[in-house]
Tab-separated table of C-alpha atoms in Angstrom:
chain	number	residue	atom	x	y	z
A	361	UNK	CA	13.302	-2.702	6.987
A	362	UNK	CA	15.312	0.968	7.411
A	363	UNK	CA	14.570	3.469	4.787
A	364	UNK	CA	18.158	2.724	3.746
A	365	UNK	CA	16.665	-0.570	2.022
A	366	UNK	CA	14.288	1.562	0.310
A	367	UNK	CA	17.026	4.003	-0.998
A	368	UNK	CA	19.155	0.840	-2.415
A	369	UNK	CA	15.944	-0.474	-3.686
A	370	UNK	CA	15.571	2.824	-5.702
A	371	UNK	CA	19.170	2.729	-6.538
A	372	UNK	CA	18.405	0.000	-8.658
A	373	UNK	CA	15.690	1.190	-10.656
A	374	UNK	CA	15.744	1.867	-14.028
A	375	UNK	CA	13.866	5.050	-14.577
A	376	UNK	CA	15.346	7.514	-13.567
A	377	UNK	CA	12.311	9.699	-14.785
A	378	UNK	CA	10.326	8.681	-11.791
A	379	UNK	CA	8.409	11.482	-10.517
A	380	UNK	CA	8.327	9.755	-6.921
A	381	UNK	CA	10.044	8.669	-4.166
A	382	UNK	CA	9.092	5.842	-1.636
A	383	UNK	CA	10.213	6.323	2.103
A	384	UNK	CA	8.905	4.839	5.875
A	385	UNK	CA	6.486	6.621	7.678
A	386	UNK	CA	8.104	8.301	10.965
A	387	UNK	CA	7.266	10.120	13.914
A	388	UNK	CA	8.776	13.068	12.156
A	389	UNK	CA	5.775	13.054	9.334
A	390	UNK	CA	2.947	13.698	11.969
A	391	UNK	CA	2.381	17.355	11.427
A	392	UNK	CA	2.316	17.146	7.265
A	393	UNK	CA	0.387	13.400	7.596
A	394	UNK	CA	-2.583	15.180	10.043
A	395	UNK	CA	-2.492	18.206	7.763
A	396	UNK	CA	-2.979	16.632	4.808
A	397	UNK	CA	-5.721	13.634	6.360
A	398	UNK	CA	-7.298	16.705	7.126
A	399	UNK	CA	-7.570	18.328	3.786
A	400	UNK	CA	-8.639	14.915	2.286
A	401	UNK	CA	-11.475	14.229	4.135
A	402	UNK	CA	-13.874	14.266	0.643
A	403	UNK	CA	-11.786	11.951	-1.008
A	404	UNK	CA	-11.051	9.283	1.521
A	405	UNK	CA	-14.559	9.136	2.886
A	406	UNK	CA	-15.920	6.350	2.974
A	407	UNK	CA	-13.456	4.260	1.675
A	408	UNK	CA	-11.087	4.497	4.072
A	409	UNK	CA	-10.317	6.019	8.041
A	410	UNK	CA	-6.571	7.591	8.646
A	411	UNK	CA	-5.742	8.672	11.832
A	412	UNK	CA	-6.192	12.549	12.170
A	413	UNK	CA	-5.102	13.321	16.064
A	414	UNK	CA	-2.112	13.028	16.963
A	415	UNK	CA	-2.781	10.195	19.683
A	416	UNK	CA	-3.975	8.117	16.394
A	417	UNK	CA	-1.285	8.604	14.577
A	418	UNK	CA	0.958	8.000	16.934
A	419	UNK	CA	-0.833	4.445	17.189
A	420	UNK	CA	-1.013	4.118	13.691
A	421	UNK	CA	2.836	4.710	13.722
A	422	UNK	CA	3.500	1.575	16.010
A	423	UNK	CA	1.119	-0.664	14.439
A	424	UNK	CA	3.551	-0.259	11.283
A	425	UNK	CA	6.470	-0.872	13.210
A	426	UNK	CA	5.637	-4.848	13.792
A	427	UNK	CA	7.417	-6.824	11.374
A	428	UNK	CA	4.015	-8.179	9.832
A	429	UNK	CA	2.741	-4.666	8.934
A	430	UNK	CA	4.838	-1.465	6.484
A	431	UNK	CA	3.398	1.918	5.997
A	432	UNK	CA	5.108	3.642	3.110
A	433	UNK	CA	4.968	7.153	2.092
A	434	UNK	CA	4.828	7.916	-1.721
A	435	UNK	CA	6.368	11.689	-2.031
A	436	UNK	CA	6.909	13.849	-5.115
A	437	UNK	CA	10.748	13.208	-5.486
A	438	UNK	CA	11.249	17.316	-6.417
A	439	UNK	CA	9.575	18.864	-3.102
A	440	UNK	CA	9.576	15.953	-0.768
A	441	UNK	CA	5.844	16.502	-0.447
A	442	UNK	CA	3.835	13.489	0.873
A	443	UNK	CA	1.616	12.680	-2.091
A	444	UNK	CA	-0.012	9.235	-0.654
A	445	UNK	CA	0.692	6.573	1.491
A	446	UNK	CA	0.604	2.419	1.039
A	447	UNK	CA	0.188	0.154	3.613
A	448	UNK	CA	1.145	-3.401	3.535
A	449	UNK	CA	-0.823	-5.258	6.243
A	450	UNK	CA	-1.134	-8.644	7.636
A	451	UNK	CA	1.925	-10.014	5.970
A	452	UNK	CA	1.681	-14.046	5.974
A	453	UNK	CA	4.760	-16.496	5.853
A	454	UNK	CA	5.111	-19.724	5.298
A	455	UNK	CA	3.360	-21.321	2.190
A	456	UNK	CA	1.573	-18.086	1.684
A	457	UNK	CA	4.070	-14.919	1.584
A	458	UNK	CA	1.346	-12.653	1.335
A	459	UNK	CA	0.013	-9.166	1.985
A	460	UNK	CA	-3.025	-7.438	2.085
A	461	UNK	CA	-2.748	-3.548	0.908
A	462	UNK	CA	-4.325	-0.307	1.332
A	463	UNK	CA	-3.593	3.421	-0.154
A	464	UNK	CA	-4.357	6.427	-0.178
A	465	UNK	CA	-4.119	9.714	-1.870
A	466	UNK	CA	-3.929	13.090	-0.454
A	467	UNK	CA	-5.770	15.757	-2.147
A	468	UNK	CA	-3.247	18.516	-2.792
A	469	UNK	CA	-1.451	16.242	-5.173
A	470	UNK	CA	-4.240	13.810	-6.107
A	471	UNK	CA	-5.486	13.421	-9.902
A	472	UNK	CA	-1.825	13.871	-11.001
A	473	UNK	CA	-0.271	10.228	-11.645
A	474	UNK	CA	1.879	10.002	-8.434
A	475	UNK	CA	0.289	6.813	-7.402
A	476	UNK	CA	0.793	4.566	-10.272
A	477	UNK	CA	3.846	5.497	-10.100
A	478	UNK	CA	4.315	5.018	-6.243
A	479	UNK	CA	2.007	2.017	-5.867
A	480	UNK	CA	3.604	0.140	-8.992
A	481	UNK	CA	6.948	0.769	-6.592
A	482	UNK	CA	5.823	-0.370	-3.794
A	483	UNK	CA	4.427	-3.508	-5.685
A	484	UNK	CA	7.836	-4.162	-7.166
A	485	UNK	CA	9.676	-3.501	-3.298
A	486	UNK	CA	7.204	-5.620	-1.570
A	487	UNK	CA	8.265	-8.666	-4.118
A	488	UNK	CA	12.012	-7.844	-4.347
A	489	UNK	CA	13.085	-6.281	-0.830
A	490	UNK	CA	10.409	-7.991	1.508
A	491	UNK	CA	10.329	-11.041	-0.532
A	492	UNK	CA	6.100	-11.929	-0.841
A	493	UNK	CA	4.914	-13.568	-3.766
A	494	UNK	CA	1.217	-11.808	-3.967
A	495	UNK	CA	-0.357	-8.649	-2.516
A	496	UNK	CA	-4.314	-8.345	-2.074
A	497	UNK	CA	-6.114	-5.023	-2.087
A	498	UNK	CA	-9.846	-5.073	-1.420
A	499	UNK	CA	-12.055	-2.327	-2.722
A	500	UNK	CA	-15.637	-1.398	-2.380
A	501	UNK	CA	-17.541	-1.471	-5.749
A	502	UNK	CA	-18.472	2.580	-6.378
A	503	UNK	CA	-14.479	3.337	-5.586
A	504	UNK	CA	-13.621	3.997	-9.117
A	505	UNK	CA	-10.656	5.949	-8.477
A	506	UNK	CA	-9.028	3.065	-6.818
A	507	UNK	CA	-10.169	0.334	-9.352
A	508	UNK	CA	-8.745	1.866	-11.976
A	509	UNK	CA	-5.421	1.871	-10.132
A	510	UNK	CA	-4.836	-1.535	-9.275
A	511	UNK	CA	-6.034	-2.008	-12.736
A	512	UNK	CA	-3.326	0.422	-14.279
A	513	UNK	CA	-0.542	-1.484	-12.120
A	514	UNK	CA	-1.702	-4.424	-13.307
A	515	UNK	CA	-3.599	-6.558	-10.325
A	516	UNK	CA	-6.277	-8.694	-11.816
A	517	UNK	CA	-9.805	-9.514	-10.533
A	518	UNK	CA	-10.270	-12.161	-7.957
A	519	UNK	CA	-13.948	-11.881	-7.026
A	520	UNK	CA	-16.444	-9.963	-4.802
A	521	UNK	CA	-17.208	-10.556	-0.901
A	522	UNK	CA	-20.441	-9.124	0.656
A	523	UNK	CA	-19.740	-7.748	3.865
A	524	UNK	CA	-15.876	-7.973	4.060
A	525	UNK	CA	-14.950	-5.059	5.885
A	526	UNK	CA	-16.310	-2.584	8.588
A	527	UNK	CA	-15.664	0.920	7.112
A	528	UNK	CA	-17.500	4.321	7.873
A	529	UNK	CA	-19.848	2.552	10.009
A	530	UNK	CA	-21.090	-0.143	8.147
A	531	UNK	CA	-20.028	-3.566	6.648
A	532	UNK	CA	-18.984	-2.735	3.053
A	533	UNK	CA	-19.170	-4.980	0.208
A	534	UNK	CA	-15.574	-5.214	-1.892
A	535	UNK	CA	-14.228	-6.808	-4.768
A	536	UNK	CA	-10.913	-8.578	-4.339
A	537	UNK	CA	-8.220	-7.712	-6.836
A	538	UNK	CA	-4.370	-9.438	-6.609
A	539	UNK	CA	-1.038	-9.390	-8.001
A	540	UNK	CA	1.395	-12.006	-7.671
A	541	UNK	CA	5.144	-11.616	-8.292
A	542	UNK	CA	5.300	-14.438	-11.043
A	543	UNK	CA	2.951	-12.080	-12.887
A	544	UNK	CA	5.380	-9.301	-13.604
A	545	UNK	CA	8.198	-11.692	-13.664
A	546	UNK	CA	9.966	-10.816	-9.885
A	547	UNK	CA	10.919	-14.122	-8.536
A	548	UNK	CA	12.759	-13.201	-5.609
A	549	UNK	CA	16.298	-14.547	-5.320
A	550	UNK	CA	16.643	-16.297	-2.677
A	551	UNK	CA	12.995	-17.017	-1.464
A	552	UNK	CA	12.022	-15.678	1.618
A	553	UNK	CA	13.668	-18.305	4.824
A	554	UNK	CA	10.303	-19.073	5.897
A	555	UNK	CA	9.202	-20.768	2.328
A	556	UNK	CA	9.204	-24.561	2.400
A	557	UNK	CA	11.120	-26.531	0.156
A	558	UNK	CA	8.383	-28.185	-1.172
């Protein structure tokens, strides 16, 4: 998927009053991606490690260029400023036509609504353009910040796992929140090629 999918997808949008913009990360984005993983050290720590050298990101960039992995940036449509970034990860076929997410804010535009905004897009592009059916974020407990988003975009409560993931050094406990596409009424049209008849 080109970033001239994305554009067509938010052709077709509705609101026009949408304060962001969704686009692919690219090798071009290093510079202001470091600068700002840099500045947001407090507020991602320790929910969540982004690549802040260069060789990182430049792995980080690869990773999302398999076809079972996206990384897209949320920017302030106005500026162009990178205000966040979701990743869609370990993207399952078949029966499942799933994806696992994880976001994050950057702090020089954080606290101001450009998330919702950007994550409830990426929700809607994940179900329409790259055809899934649900999308999984897991989030430790005390992240309140991030609860209260996939609550806001509408993702519902699944249950808690002790242990899931190794963040910051540790195994962290997280609860599991989804949203499925039947849930906001995107049934995509036709189904993905991989999704059995029956």
């Amino acid at each position: 998927m080109n970033d001239a999918v994305i554009e067509a997808f938010l052709g077709n949008q509705p609101d026009p009053s949408c304060r962001v913009t969704l686009r692919h990360l690219a090798s071009c984005d290093e510079e202001e991606f470091l600068n700002l993983v840099s500045a947001s050290t407090e507020l991602h720590r320790p929910w969540m490690a982004l690549p802040s050298t260069p060789e990182q990101y430049r792995a980080y960039l690869t990773r999302y260029e398999q076809p079972d992995e996206k990384s897209v940036l949320i920017c302030v449509r106005n500026s162009g400023a990178i205000a966040g970034v979701v990743n869609v990860n370990s993207i399952i076929r078949g029966r499942f036509q799933s994806g696992s997410i994880a976001y994050a804010a950057f702090g020089p535009t954080a606290g101001q609504g450009y998330m919702t905004e950007g994550l409830a897009l990426v929700v809607r592009y994940s179900f329409e353009q790259l055809q899934l059916h649900r999308l999984e974020a897991q989030i430790q407990p005390e992240n309140h910040a991030s609860l209260r988003l996939v609550r806001r975009v509408g993702f519902r409560h699944e249950g808690y796992s002790p242990e899931l993931l190794y963040i910051d050094g540790a195994w962290r406990d997280h609860e599991r929140w989804a949203i499925t596409n039947t849930m906001i009424k995107i049934v995509p049209t036709p189904p993905h090629a991989t999704l059995p008849e029956r």
